[in-house]
Every structure is written in structure tokens, then in C-alpha cells.
Amino acid sequence: MSAELDNLYQEIILDHYKNPHHKGLRDPFEAQVHHVNPTCGDEVTLRVHLSDGVVEDVSYDSVGCSISQASASVLTDLVIGKPVDEAMTIHQTFLELMQGKGQVEPDEDVLEDGIAFAGVAKFPARVKCALLSWMAWKDATTQAQATDEGETA
Amino acid sequence: MEGLLPDLDVIRKDFPILERTLAGGQPLVYLDSANTSQKPQVVIDTMVDHLERHNANIARAMHQLGAESTEAYEGARDKVATFLNARSRNEVIFTKNATEALNLLARTIDLGPGDNVVITEMEHHSNIVSWQLACERSGAELRWFGLTDGGELDLSNADQLVDEHTKVVAFTWVSNMLGTINPVVDLVARARAFGALSVIDASQAAPQLPVDVQAVDCDFLVFTGHKVCGPTGIGVLWGREELLNELPPFHGGGEMIETVTMARSTYAKAPHRFEAGTPPIVEAVGLGAAVDYLGHIGLDAIHRHEQTITAYALDGLQSVPGVTVLGPLDATQRGGAISFELDGVHPHDIAQVLDSRGVAVRAGHHCAKPAHARFGVQSTTRMSSYLYTTPAEIDALIEALHHTRSYFKVG
């Protein structure tokens, strides 16, 4: 059981938890969302700044457990600076890993530090923690794209 | 240890689940009874026996099984009436749970603009949201008692809150988050002085204190079956008979009518007035067995056991560096649910590490977000004991909390 626990709380996760990357809300941004996990009360406020189809910045303010906090940190590492399409692909890959019940082999080339969350997929109660900021990012990005297109048109 | 139930070993044997082990052969240390209690063999057997031998619909089947099933269901109503010391069995209405019972009241009590409803900041969401909805629908005003830093109700502005326009004062007897035991007799008297109805949420009280509706003298009281060793899917609304019969029906359907024509219907009196459709029969029968079981052990003895375990747990928790307990610290002034924080570790992570050692607790806001917000915390870890909890289980919790601190390298 302790081995499973260590599998859940990989050192990478604990490192991101203690020293989260890109944390704090920043300007400019085209969309801001607030997502909560109603069962536990974890919350994230997340902003997305897009420019020319590229994710220029993702900033966030959040409260929650080590899994949800580390996941937000890893998310920002992975998507900032990437074209939106590529970032959406990374999102999809992470989602599949989380929903894979521990049966999906993580792709380190795509997910980098995100592979540390493979162990989370075996704890159904914690999958939502890992996905909180990822779902917020997708929501904000979709809104930002709509704004972007609205302005272009 | 003075105050524990004398036959604790025997009582534990009544609960088959306590024998099981978890992953890795860990024994189960179940400290989540405020969430749901475990079930004694007698409840399980009674329900199985009903399904195996007596199953039929009630009050409408003209055959022997129908008569047996009806007798079992109505017998459960008698047992609950005894459990609450109700004046009449007609005052006991079976609902799905305490939440449905509160919603029934919030839906049927007549409110309008100019009226107000008074609740408290320590309510479970079910006793907040149901009244928010009622006030939004009716134009009534929602007011609430705040909390002191010590986790008690702040009654300093009670004279302003409850006034001649107050229609309902609804409050919990025992807080599911802070453990606080509220002065229910005083609150009922205050409501009555202004002609308001009193509604008590006894979901956390009924498992661990003697509940006597005549002594408390309230107008309505609700509790849920699964926290008093009964099954899920069954709850109770108790109300004064004359008040129940003045309320309009809640759900329309079979069994709640006197007569039906295509144009209009007339309604049965309580309790059937509020039990439309086929009820959760076997669940009611199981609840009857559960309150019988608790009555046999004695609620006074169970209360003493809870206070003893709670005092022991409060001492143990205070020995862990970085632990802060929310709510009263005097075990005689509180129930058996203890919410706490541990510096540097989020409640989810605490619960996860405890679970890896077989210790089951709850982490989160416990459906009491406003009470958490009052104390500036987003979530807490909650341990809750019951009549089967042993001091050794509290020791296991405390040991696991020390382990959690070292696992997350705090301190």
C-alpha cells in the first residue's frame, strides 16, 4: 500500500506542489474562468492569453490538494508557448491518461513531468483533482478563441 | 477507560464490516461515522428476512404477504415514534433522507414577502439551500445566526434576528463540522415566543444523544436513517400532528389521497399525506431494527461512550504538532465529529495517507461551506466516532497523523 502511495505522490508532484510554476494571476488575458470541484471545494481561477494562435500565457490562483496544485503547475509548463492546436492535443493526451484507470502507458515526449500523474489514474477519487486546472484551461482557451474570432470577424 | 460502553467487544462483533481488512491486510479503522454509520447484523438480517419472506407492496395488497409487509412497515413507524418519544405514530413520516424532509418543509410551509426565515451559519447545505430556494420563491427574507470564534452560535443579536415576522427558525442540534451542540430548547422557546415554527436538523444528534421531541418541545425535527445504523434511502420527518395536517401535500400520487376525481382530489391525513407512491419499505423496516438496536443499548450509554472517545481524540489530536481543531474543545459540549487542520498538508492528502494505513476519515467541506468560510478555511479533515469506536482506533489515527507529517516532510 505504501508503494501505491509513493506511486501517487511521485517526487515530481511533491516538487511542483511545494514550488508551483507560473502561479499568480497576470495581465493581459482574453478569458478568465473559475472552476471548483464541488465535492471537495478545491478551486482555481485561471486566465489565458492567446496571440496569433499561440498560448502566450496561462496564469492562475488556486487552493487545493497537492495533486490539484501540482497539476496546474505542470499544465502551465506544458502549454505556455505552444500553438493552441498542439496544446489541445497535449490536453487530450493528459485526459486520456487520467481516464485510463491506470491502464494507459504515459507518453513522456508529450507529457514530460505530466507522466508523474499516471499513478493518480489508479485513485478514482483523485482524478478530478488532477483534471481541475486542465478543464479550466480548456474552458478559458475556448472562450478566448471565441473572443479572438469575434474580433477578427 | 471510564465511560466506554461496557460490552464494547461484543458490540463490535455486531458489526460484520469491522472484521474486514483492507488492501495489504490492514485492519479497518472506520472514523467516518458522521458521514454514514456502519450496520449491525440485526439490521442486515431484518432486511434480508423481509426480502426473502415478506416482500409485498404495502397497504394495497389484499393477501397475506401484503399484510405482513404492511405490518413490518407500520411497525417500523412505531419503533421510530418510540425512539423520538413522539406523542403519536401519525407524527412520523418516512422520507428518502433528512434532506428530503427539510425540502418537504421548505416547500410546504407558507411563506411570503415580509416574512423571514432564520437559520444558522453552521448548517449543513441541506438546511441552507432548501430555505434559500423557499425564500427566492416566496419573497421571504433569509437571516442567520453567526458563529463565535469558539464555534458556538452567536446569540448576541438574537433579539434582532427573530422577530414577529419570523415564520421559521431552522437549526442543527449538533454541527456536522464543528461538533457544537446547540441550545435547542432555548432556540425552540425563542421561535415560539414570536409564533415561528421551529425546525431541528437532528441528523448528527439522533445517532448519539437521546432525542425526545416532547422534552425539546419543537415543531418539526428531521434525521436520516443511515447515520443511526440503518440503511440509506430512508429518513424521517417528525412533526406535531396538528401542524402536519395543516400543511399542503408535497408529492402527489398514490397512497396520499382520500379520493380522486378527474377534476380534483382530497388528501389523506399525516403520515400518509406525505408518503406518496410506494415507499422504501425494506429500508423503513431496516431503520426500525436500527433504532430498536440503539434503544436496547441505550442512548445515554452511547452518548457517554461518544464523549469519552471524543475527549480521548481531542487529547490525542493536540499532541500532534501543527494540528488545529475547529469547534469546541470541551468534549462534554460537543458531538463526536472533530474537524481539524494539519499545518502544511491539505486535507485530501491527509485522508489519502491515512487511508493507506486503513484509517477512514472524511476530507473536504463536509457540506458546510459557510461554516468553513467563517473560520477562513477551505476544507478540513474530519474524524468521527460512534458506539463501536475504540481508544485503540484513535491511537491508530494519531499515529497515522504523525506518519503523514513525516511523509510530507513538514515540521
Coordinates of C-alpha atoms in Angstrom, one line a residue:
Chain A
M1 CA 0.0 0.0 0.0
S2 CA 2.9 2.3 0.8
A3 CA 4.3 1.6 -2.7
E4 CA 1.0 2.6 -4.2
L5 CA 1.0 5.8 -2.1
D6 CA 4.5 6.5 -3.4
N7 CA 3.2 5.9 -6.9
L8 CA 0.6 8.5 -6.3
Y9 CA 2.8 11.0 -4.6
Q10 CA 5.7 11.0 -7.0
E11 CA 8.6 13.3 -6.1
I12 CA 7.9 15.3 -9.2
I13 CA 4.4 16.0 -7.9
L14 CA 5.6 17.0 -4.5
D15 CA 8.2 19.3 -6.0
H16 CA 5.6 21.1 -8.2
Y17 CA 3.3 21.3 -5.1
K18 CA 6.0 23.0 -3.0
N19 CA 7.3 25.2 -5.8
P20 CA 4.5 25.8 -8.3
H21 CA 5.4 27.2 -11.7
H22 CA 3.7 30.2 -13.3
K23 CA 1.5 30.7 -10.3
G24 CA -0.4 34.1 -9.8
L25 CA -2.8 36.0 -12.0
R26 CA -1.3 38.1 -14.7
D27 CA -2.3 40.5 -17.5
P28 CA -3.0 40.5 -20.3
F29 CA -5.6 37.8 -20.8
E30 CA -8.6 37.3 -23.1
A31 CA -10.5 34.9 -20.8
Q32 CA -10.7 34.1 -17.1
V33 CA -12.6 31.2 -15.6
H34 CA -13.3 30.0 -12.1
H35 CA -13.7 26.2 -11.7
V36 CA -14.4 24.3 -8.5
N37 CA -14.5 20.7 -7.5
P38 CA -17.9 20.7 -5.7
T39 CA -17.2 17.5 -3.8
C40 CA -14.1 18.8 -2.0
G41 CA -14.1 22.6 -2.6
D42 CA -10.8 22.8 -4.5
E43 CA -10.9 26.0 -6.6
V44 CA -8.9 27.5 -9.4
T45 CA -9.2 30.9 -11.1
L46 CA -7.3 30.7 -14.4
R47 CA -6.5 33.2 -17.2
V48 CA -5.5 32.5 -20.7
H49 CA -3.7 34.9 -23.1
L50 CA -3.5 33.9 -26.7
S51 CA -1.7 35.6 -29.5
D52 CA -1.6 34.6 -33.2
G53 CA -2.9 31.1 -32.3
V54 CA -0.2 30.6 -29.6
V55 CA -0.7 30.2 -25.9
E56 CA 1.3 33.2 -24.7
D57 CA 0.5 32.9 -21.0
V58 CA -1.6 30.9 -18.6
S59 CA -1.8 32.3 -15.1
Y60 CA -3.8 31.0 -12.1
D61 CA -4.6 31.3 -8.5
S62 CA -5.8 28.2 -6.7
V63 CA -6.4 26.4 -3.5
G64 CA -6.4 22.7 -3.1
C65 CA -4.5 19.5 -2.5
S66 CA -1.0 18.6 -3.7
I67 CA -2.4 16.8 -6.8
S68 CA -4.5 19.7 -8.0
Q69 CA -1.8 22.2 -7.3
A70 CA 1.0 20.2 -8.9
S71 CA -1.3 19.5 -11.9
A72 CA -1.9 23.2 -12.5
S73 CA 1.9 23.8 -12.4
V74 CA 2.6 21.0 -14.9
L75 CA -0.2 22.2 -17.2
T76 CA 1.4 25.7 -17.5
D77 CA 4.8 24.2 -18.2
L78 CA 3.4 22.1 -21.0
V79 CA 1.1 24.6 -22.8
I80 CA 2.7 28.0 -22.5
G81 CA 4.4 28.9 -25.7
K82 CA 2.7 26.1 -27.7
P83 CA 0.3 26.7 -30.6
V84 CA -3.2 26.2 -29.4
D85 CA -3.8 23.2 -31.6
E86 CA -0.8 21.4 -30.1
A87 CA -1.7 22.4 -26.6
M88 CA -5.2 20.9 -27.1
T89 CA -3.5 17.7 -28.2
I90 CA -1.5 17.6 -25.0
H91 CA -4.7 18.3 -23.1
Q92 CA -6.4 15.3 -24.8
T93 CA -3.4 13.1 -24.1
F94 CA -3.4 14.0 -20.4
L95 CA -7.2 13.5 -20.2
E96 CA -6.8 10.0 -21.7
L97 CA -4.1 9.2 -19.2
M98 CA -6.2 10.3 -16.3
Q99 CA -9.3 8.5 -17.5
G100 CA -7.3 5.3 -18.3
K101 CA -7.8 3.7 -14.9
G102 CA -4.0 3.1 -14.7
Q103 CA -4.0 1.1 -18.0
V104 CA -2.7 3.8 -20.3
E105 CA 1.1 4.0 -20.8
P106 CA 2.1 7.7 -20.5
D107 CA 4.0 9.3 -23.4
E108 CA 6.9 11.2 -21.8
D109 CA 7.6 13.0 -25.1
V110 CA 4.2 14.7 -25.0
L111 CA 3.6 14.9 -21.3
E112 CA 7.0 15.5 -19.8
D113 CA 6.5 15.9 -16.0
G114 CA 2.8 15.1 -16.6
I115 CA 3.7 11.4 -16.7
A116 CA 4.1 11.6 -12.9
F117 CA 0.3 11.7 -12.8
A118 CA 0.0 8.1 -14.2
G119 CA -0.3 6.8 -10.6
V120 CA -3.2 9.2 -9.9
A121 CA -5.3 7.4 -12.5
K122 CA -5.5 4.4 -10.2
F123 CA -7.2 6.5 -7.5
P124 CA -10.6 7.4 -8.9
A125 CA -11.4 9.9 -6.1
R126 CA -8.3 11.9 -7.1
V127 CA -8.7 12.0 -10.9
K128 CA -10.9 15.1 -10.6
C129 CA -8.2 16.8 -8.5
A130 CA -5.7 16.3 -11.3
L131 CA -8.1 17.5 -14.0
L132 CA -9.4 20.6 -12.3
S133 CA -7.0 23.1 -13.8
W134 CA -6.8 21.2 -17.1
M135 CA -10.6 21.6 -17.6
A136 CA -10.4 25.2 -16.5
W137 CA -7.7 25.8 -19.1
K138 CA -9.7 24.2 -21.9
D139 CA -12.8 26.3 -21.0
A140 CA -10.8 29.5 -20.8
T141 CA -9.0 28.8 -24.1
T142 CA -12.2 28.0 -25.9
Q143 CA -13.7 31.3 -24.7
A144 CA -10.5 33.2 -25.6
Q145 CA -10.6 31.7 -29.1
A146 CA -14.3 32.8 -29.5
T147 CA -13.3 36.4 -28.4
D148 CA -10.4 36.3 -30.8
E149 CA -12.5 35.1 -33.7
G150 CA -15.2 37.6 -32.8
E151 CA -12.7 40.5 -33.0
T152 CA -11.2 39.2 -36.2
A153 CA -14.6 39.0 -37.9
Chain B
M1 CA -11.2 3.8 30.4
E2 CA -14.2 5.1 32.3
G3 CA -17.3 5.9 30.2
L4 CA -16.8 3.5 27.4
L5 CA -19.6 1.1 26.6
P6 CA -19.2 -1.9 28.9
D7 CA -19.6 -4.5 26.2
L8 CA -17.6 -2.8 23.5
D9 CA -16.0 -6.0 22.3
V10 CA -19.5 -7.6 22.0
I11 CA -20.9 -4.5 20.2
R12 CA -18.1 -4.6 17.7
K13 CA -19.0 -8.2 16.9
D14 CA -22.4 -6.9 15.9
F15 CA -20.9 -5.0 13.0
P16 CA -19.5 -7.5 10.5
I17 CA -17.7 -4.9 8.4
L18 CA -15.4 -4.1 11.3
E19 CA -13.9 -7.6 10.8
R20 CA -12.7 -7.0 7.3
T21 CA -9.3 -6.0 6.2
L22 CA -8.2 -3.5 3.5
A23 CA -5.5 -3.7 0.9
G24 CA -2.3 -5.0 2.3
G25 CA -4.1 -6.8 5.1
Q26 CA -4.6 -3.6 7.0
P27 CA -7.3 -3.7 9.6
L28 CA -10.2 -1.2 9.1
V29 CA -10.2 1.9 11.4
Y30 CA -13.5 3.4 10.5
L31 CA -13.6 7.0 11.7
D32 CA -16.2 8.3 9.2
S33 CA -19.5 7.6 11.1
A34 CA -20.8 11.2 10.9
N35 CA -20.8 10.6 7.1
T36 CA -22.5 7.2 7.4
S37 CA -22.6 4.7 10.2
Q38 CA -21.9 1.0 9.8
K39 CA -24.7 -1.5 10.1
P40 CA -25.2 -4.1 12.8
Q41 CA -26.0 -7.7 11.8
V42 CA -29.6 -7.3 13.1
V43 CA -30.3 -4.6 10.6
I44 CA -28.8 -6.6 7.8
D45 CA -30.7 -9.8 8.8
T46 CA -34.0 -8.0 9.3
M47 CA -33.8 -6.5 5.8
V48 CA -32.8 -9.8 4.2
D49 CA -35.5 -11.6 6.0
H50 CA -38.1 -9.1 4.8
L51 CA -37.0 -9.5 1.2
E52 CA -36.7 -13.3 1.5
R53 CA -40.0 -14.0 3.3
H54 CA -42.4 -11.0 3.5
N55 CA -41.8 -8.9 0.4
A56 CA -45.0 -7.3 -1.0
N57 CA -46.3 -3.8 -1.5
I58 CA -47.9 -2.2 1.5
A59 CA -51.4 -1.0 2.2
R60 CA -52.8 -2.1 -1.1
A61 CA -52.0 -5.8 -1.5
M62 CA -55.0 -7.9 -0.3
H63 CA -53.0 -11.0 0.5
Q64 CA -51.0 -12.5 3.4
L65 CA -47.7 -11.2 2.2
G66 CA -49.2 -7.7 1.8
A67 CA -50.5 -7.8 5.3
E68 CA -47.1 -8.9 6.7
S69 CA -45.2 -6.3 4.7
T70 CA -47.6 -3.6 5.9
E71 CA -47.3 -4.7 9.5
A72 CA -43.5 -4.6 9.2
Y73 CA -43.5 -1.1 7.6
E74 CA -46.0 0.3 10.1
G75 CA -44.2 -1.5 12.9
A76 CA -41.1 0.5 11.9
R77 CA -43.1 3.7 12.3
D78 CA -44.0 2.6 15.8
K79 CA -40.3 2.0 16.6
V80 CA -39.3 5.4 15.3
A81 CA -42.1 7.0 17.3
T82 CA -40.7 5.3 20.5
F83 CA -37.2 6.3 19.6
L84 CA -38.3 10.0 19.4
N85 CA -40.8 9.8 22.2
A86 CA -43.4 11.1 19.8
R87 CA -47.0 11.6 21.1
S88 CA -48.4 9.7 18.2
R89 CA -47.2 7.4 15.5
N90 CA -49.0 9.6 13.0
E91 CA -46.3 12.2 13.6
V92 CA -43.6 10.0 12.0
I93 CA -43.3 10.5 8.2
F94 CA -40.8 8.4 6.2
T95 CA -38.8 10.3 3.6
K96 CA -35.8 9.4 1.5
N97 CA -33.4 11.2 3.9
A98 CA -33.1 14.2 6.1
T99 CA -32.5 16.4 3.0
E100 CA -35.9 15.4 1.6
A101 CA -37.6 16.0 4.9
L102 CA -36.1 19.6 5.1
N103 CA -37.1 20.2 1.5
L104 CA -40.6 19.0 2.2
L105 CA -40.9 21.6 5.0
A106 CA -39.3 24.4 2.9
R107 CA -41.8 23.6 0.1
T108 CA -45.0 23.3 2.1
I109 CA -44.7 25.9 4.9
D110 CA -46.5 29.1 3.7
L111 CA -44.1 32.0 3.3
G112 CA -44.5 35.3 1.6
P113 CA -43.0 38.8 1.2
G114 CA -42.4 40.4 4.6
D115 CA -41.8 37.1 6.3
N116 CA -38.4 35.9 7.3
V117 CA -36.7 32.5 7.9
V118 CA -33.8 32.3 10.4
I119 CA -31.1 29.6 10.1
T120 CA -27.5 29.4 11.3
E121 CA -24.1 29.7 9.7
M122 CA -23.2 26.2 10.9
E123 CA -25.9 24.3 8.9
H124 CA -25.4 21.5 6.6
H125 CA -26.1 22.7 3.0
S126 CA -29.4 20.8 3.1
N127 CA -30.7 23.2 5.8
I128 CA -29.4 26.2 3.9
V129 CA -30.2 25.7 0.3
S130 CA -33.7 24.4 0.9
W131 CA -34.6 27.7 2.7
Q132 CA -32.7 29.8 0.2
L133 CA -34.9 28.3 -2.5
A134 CA -38.1 28.8 -0.4
C135 CA -37.1 32.5 0.2
E136 CA -36.4 33.0 -3.5
R137 CA -39.8 31.5 -4.4
S138 CA -41.8 33.4 -1.8
G139 CA -40.0 36.7 -1.4
A140 CA -39.4 36.0 2.3
E141 CA -36.1 37.1 3.8
L142 CA -33.4 34.7 4.9
R143 CA -31.5 35.6 8.1
W144 CA -28.9 33.6 10.0
F145 CA -27.2 33.4 13.4
G146 CA -23.4 33.8 13.0
L147 CA -20.8 31.9 15.0
T148 CA -18.4 32.8 17.7
D149 CA -14.6 32.1 17.3
G150 CA -15.1 29.2 19.6
G151 CA -17.6 27.6 17.2
E152 CA -20.8 28.3 19.2
L153 CA -23.9 30.1 17.9
D154 CA -23.5 33.8 18.3
L155 CA -26.8 34.7 20.0
S156 CA -25.8 38.3 20.8
N157 CA -28.2 39.7 18.1
A158 CA -30.9 37.1 18.6
D159 CA -33.4 39.7 19.5
Q160 CA -32.9 41.4 16.2
L161 CA -32.9 38.2 14.1
V162 CA -36.0 36.5 15.4
D163 CA -39.0 38.9 15.4
E164 CA -42.7 39.0 14.8
H165 CA -42.2 38.4 11.1
T166 CA -40.2 35.2 11.6
K167 CA -42.1 32.2 10.2
V168 CA -39.4 29.5 10.7
V169 CA -36.3 29.1 12.8
A170 CA -34.3 26.1 11.5
F171 CA -31.1 24.9 13.1
T172 CA -29.0 21.9 13.6
W173 CA -28.9 20.2 17.0
V174 CA -25.3 19.0 16.6
S175 CA -23.0 20.5 14.0
N176 CA -21.6 18.0 11.5
M177 CA -18.5 20.1 11.1
L178 CA -17.8 21.8 14.4
G179 CA -19.4 19.2 16.6
T180 CA -21.1 22.0 18.5
I181 CA -24.2 21.0 20.5
N182 CA -26.7 23.9 20.2
P183 CA -29.1 25.1 22.9
V184 CA -32.1 23.6 21.2
V185 CA -34.6 24.1 24.0
D186 CA -33.8 27.9 24.2
L187 CA -34.0 28.2 20.4
V188 CA -37.3 26.5 20.2
A189 CA -38.7 28.8 23.0
R190 CA -37.4 31.8 21.2
A191 CA -39.1 30.8 18.0
R192 CA -42.4 30.1 19.8
A193 CA -42.3 33.4 21.6
F194 CA -42.7 35.0 18.2
G195 CA -45.1 32.5 16.8
A196 CA -42.5 31.0 14.5
L197 CA -42.2 27.3 13.7
S198 CA -39.0 25.5 14.9
V199 CA -37.3 23.0 12.7
I200 CA -34.5 20.9 14.1
D201 CA -32.0 19.0 12.0
A202 CA -31.1 16.1 14.2
S203 CA -29.1 14.2 11.6
Q204 CA -26.0 14.3 13.9
A205 CA -27.9 14.3 17.2
A206 CA -30.1 11.3 16.7
P207 CA -27.2 8.8 16.4
Q208 CA -25.5 9.9 19.6
L209 CA -27.9 11.7 22.0
P210 CA -31.3 10.8 23.5
V211 CA -33.8 12.7 21.3
D212 CA -37.1 13.4 23.0
V213 CA -39.3 15.6 20.9
Q214 CA -41.7 16.3 23.8
A215 CA -38.9 17.4 26.1
V216 CA -37.4 19.7 23.4
D217 CA -41.0 20.8 22.5
C218 CA -40.1 21.6 18.9
D219 CA -42.5 21.8 16.0
F220 CA -40.5 19.7 13.4
L221 CA -37.4 17.5 13.6
V222 CA -35.7 15.5 10.9
F223 CA -33.0 12.9 10.8
T224 CA -31.6 10.3 8.4
G225 CA -31.6 6.5 8.7
H226 CA -28.1 5.7 7.6
K227 CA -26.4 7.6 10.4
V228 CA -28.3 5.7 13.1
C229 CA -27.1 2.3 11.9
G230 CA -30.0 2.0 9.4
P231 CA -29.8 1.7 5.7
T232 CA -29.6 4.6 3.1
G233 CA -32.7 5.7 1.3
I234 CA -34.8 6.3 4.4
G235 CA -35.2 9.4 6.6
V236 CA -37.7 10.7 9.0
L237 CA -39.7 13.9 9.3
W238 CA -41.3 14.2 12.7
G239 CA -43.9 17.0 13.2
R240 CA -46.7 17.9 15.5
E241 CA -49.7 16.1 14.2
E242 CA -51.9 19.2 14.0
L243 CA -49.2 21.1 12.1
L244 CA -48.6 18.3 9.7
N245 CA -52.3 18.1 8.9
E246 CA -52.4 21.9 8.1
L247 CA -49.5 21.6 5.6
P248 CA -50.5 21.1 2.0
P249 CA -49.3 17.9 0.3
F250 CA -45.7 17.7 -1.0
H251 CA -45.7 15.0 -3.7
G252 CA -49.0 13.9 -5.3
G253 CA -49.6 10.3 -6.1
G254 CA -50.9 7.0 -4.7
E255 CA -51.5 6.4 -1.0
M256 CA -51.6 10.2 -0.1
I257 CA -55.2 10.7 -1.1
E258 CA -58.7 10.3 0.3
T259 CA -60.4 10.3 -3.0
V260 CA -59.5 11.3 -6.6
T261 CA -61.7 12.5 -9.4
M262 CA -60.5 13.8 -12.7
A263 CA -61.2 17.4 -11.6
R264 CA -59.8 17.3 -8.0
S265 CA -58.7 15.2 -5.1
T266 CA -58.8 15.3 -1.3
Y267 CA -55.9 14.2 0.8
A268 CA -55.2 11.7 3.5
K269 CA -54.0 12.9 6.9
A270 CA -50.5 12.5 8.2
P271 CA -48.5 10.4 7.9
H272 CA -49.8 9.1 4.6
R273 CA -50.5 12.6 3.3
F274 CA -46.7 12.9 2.8
E275 CA -45.9 9.4 1.6
A276 CA -47.0 9.4 -2.0
G277 CA -46.2 6.3 -4.0
T278 CA -44.6 3.0 -2.9
P279 CA -42.2 4.0 -0.1
P280 CA -38.8 2.4 0.6
I281 CA -40.4 -0.5 2.5
V282 CA -37.4 -2.6 3.4
E283 CA -35.4 0.5 4.2
A284 CA -38.0 1.6 6.7
V285 CA -38.1 -1.9 8.2
G286 CA -34.3 -1.8 8.5
L287 CA -34.5 1.6 10.2
G288 CA -37.0 0.2 12.7
A289 CA -34.5 -2.6 13.6
A290 CA -31.7 0.0 13.8
V291 CA -33.5 2.3 16.3
D292 CA -34.5 -0.7 18.3
Y293 CA -30.9 -1.8 18.4
L294 CA -29.8 1.7 19.6
G295 CA -32.6 1.8 22.1
H296 CA -31.6 -1.6 23.5
I297 CA -28.0 -0.4 24.2
G298 CA -29.4 2.9 25.4
L299 CA -28.8 6.4 24.0
D300 CA -27.5 7.7 27.4
A301 CA -24.8 5.0 27.4
I302 CA -23.9 5.7 23.7
H303 CA -23.7 9.4 24.4
R304 CA -21.3 8.7 27.3
H305 CA -19.2 6.5 25.1
E306 CA -19.1 9.2 22.4
Q307 CA -18.0 11.8 24.9
T308 CA -15.3 9.6 26.3
I309 CA -13.9 8.7 22.9
T310 CA -14.2 12.4 21.8
A311 CA -12.2 13.6 24.8
Y312 CA -9.6 11.0 24.2
A313 CA -9.4 12.0 20.5
L314 CA -9.2 15.7 21.3
D315 CA -6.2 15.0 23.7
G316 CA -4.5 12.9 21.0
L317 CA -5.0 15.4 18.3
Q318 CA -3.5 18.2 20.4
S319 CA -0.4 16.0 20.8
V320 CA 0.3 16.2 17.1
P321 CA 2.4 19.3 16.2
G322 CA 0.6 21.6 13.7
V323 CA -2.9 20.3 14.4
T324 CA -5.7 22.8 14.9
V325 CA -9.1 21.6 16.0
L326 CA -12.1 23.7 14.9
G327 CA -15.1 24.0 17.2
P328 CA -15.4 23.5 21.0
L329 CA -12.5 21.7 22.7
D330 CA -14.6 20.5 25.7
A331 CA -15.9 17.0 24.9
T332 CA -18.9 17.5 27.1
Q333 CA -20.0 20.4 24.9
R334 CA -19.8 18.7 21.6
G335 CA -20.6 15.7 19.4
G336 CA -18.2 13.1 18.1
A337 CA -17.3 14.7 14.8
I338 CA -14.0 16.5 15.0
S339 CA -12.7 18.6 12.1
F340 CA -9.1 19.7 12.1
E341 CA -6.3 21.2 10.1
L342 CA -2.7 20.0 9.9
D343 CA -0.2 22.7 9.0
G344 CA 1.4 22.2 5.6
V345 CA -0.7 19.3 4.4
H346 CA -4.0 19.6 2.5
P347 CA -6.9 17.5 3.9
H348 CA -7.1 15.4 0.8
D349 CA -3.6 14.4 1.1
I350 CA -4.0 13.7 4.8
A351 CA -7.0 11.5 4.1
Q352 CA -5.1 9.7 1.3
V353 CA -2.1 8.8 3.6
L354 CA -4.5 7.8 6.4
D355 CA -6.3 5.5 4.0
S356 CA -3.1 3.8 3.1
R357 CA -2.9 2.8 6.7
G358 CA -6.5 1.7 6.9
V359 CA -7.8 4.8 8.7
A360 CA -11.0 6.1 7.0
V361 CA -11.8 9.8 7.6
R362 CA -13.5 12.5 5.5
A363 CA -11.8 15.4 3.9
G364 CA -13.4 18.4 2.3
H365 CA -16.0 20.9 3.3
H366 CA -18.5 18.3 4.7
C367 CA -21.4 20.0 3.0
A368 CA -20.8 23.0 5.3
K369 CA -19.0 25.6 3.2
P370 CA -20.3 28.6 5.0
A371 CA -19.1 27.3 8.4
H372 CA -15.7 26.6 6.8
A373 CA -15.6 30.1 5.3
R374 CA -16.4 31.6 8.7
F375 CA -13.2 30.2 10.0
G376 CA -11.3 31.1 6.9
V377 CA -10.6 27.6 5.8
Q378 CA -11.4 25.9 2.5
S379 CA -11.6 22.4 3.8
T380 CA -10.8 20.3 6.8
T381 CA -10.1 16.7 7.7
R382 CA -12.9 15.2 9.9
M383 CA -12.7 12.1 12.2
S384 CA -16.0 10.9 13.6
S385 CA -16.5 8.1 16.0
Y386 CA -19.5 6.0 17.0
L387 CA -20.6 3.4 19.5
Y388 CA -18.2 0.8 18.1
T389 CA -15.1 3.1 18.2
T390 CA -12.3 2.0 20.5
P391 CA -9.4 4.1 22.0
A392 CA -7.0 1.9 20.0
E393 CA -8.6 3.2 16.8
I394 CA -7.9 6.8 18.0
D395 CA -4.3 5.8 18.7
A396 CA -4.1 4.5 15.1
L397 CA -5.4 7.8 13.8
I398 CA -2.9 9.8 15.9
E399 CA 0.0 7.5 14.8
A400 CA -1.1 7.9 11.2
L401 CA -1.1 11.7 11.5
H402 CA 2.5 11.6 12.8
H403 CA 3.3 9.5 9.8
T404 CA 1.6 12.0 7.5
R405 CA 3.7 14.8 8.8
S406 CA 6.9 12.8 8.1
Y407 CA 5.6 11.7 4.7
F408 CA 5.0 15.3 3.6
K409 CA 8.2 16.4 5.4
V410 CA 6.5 19.1 7.5
G411 CA 7.9 20.3 10.8

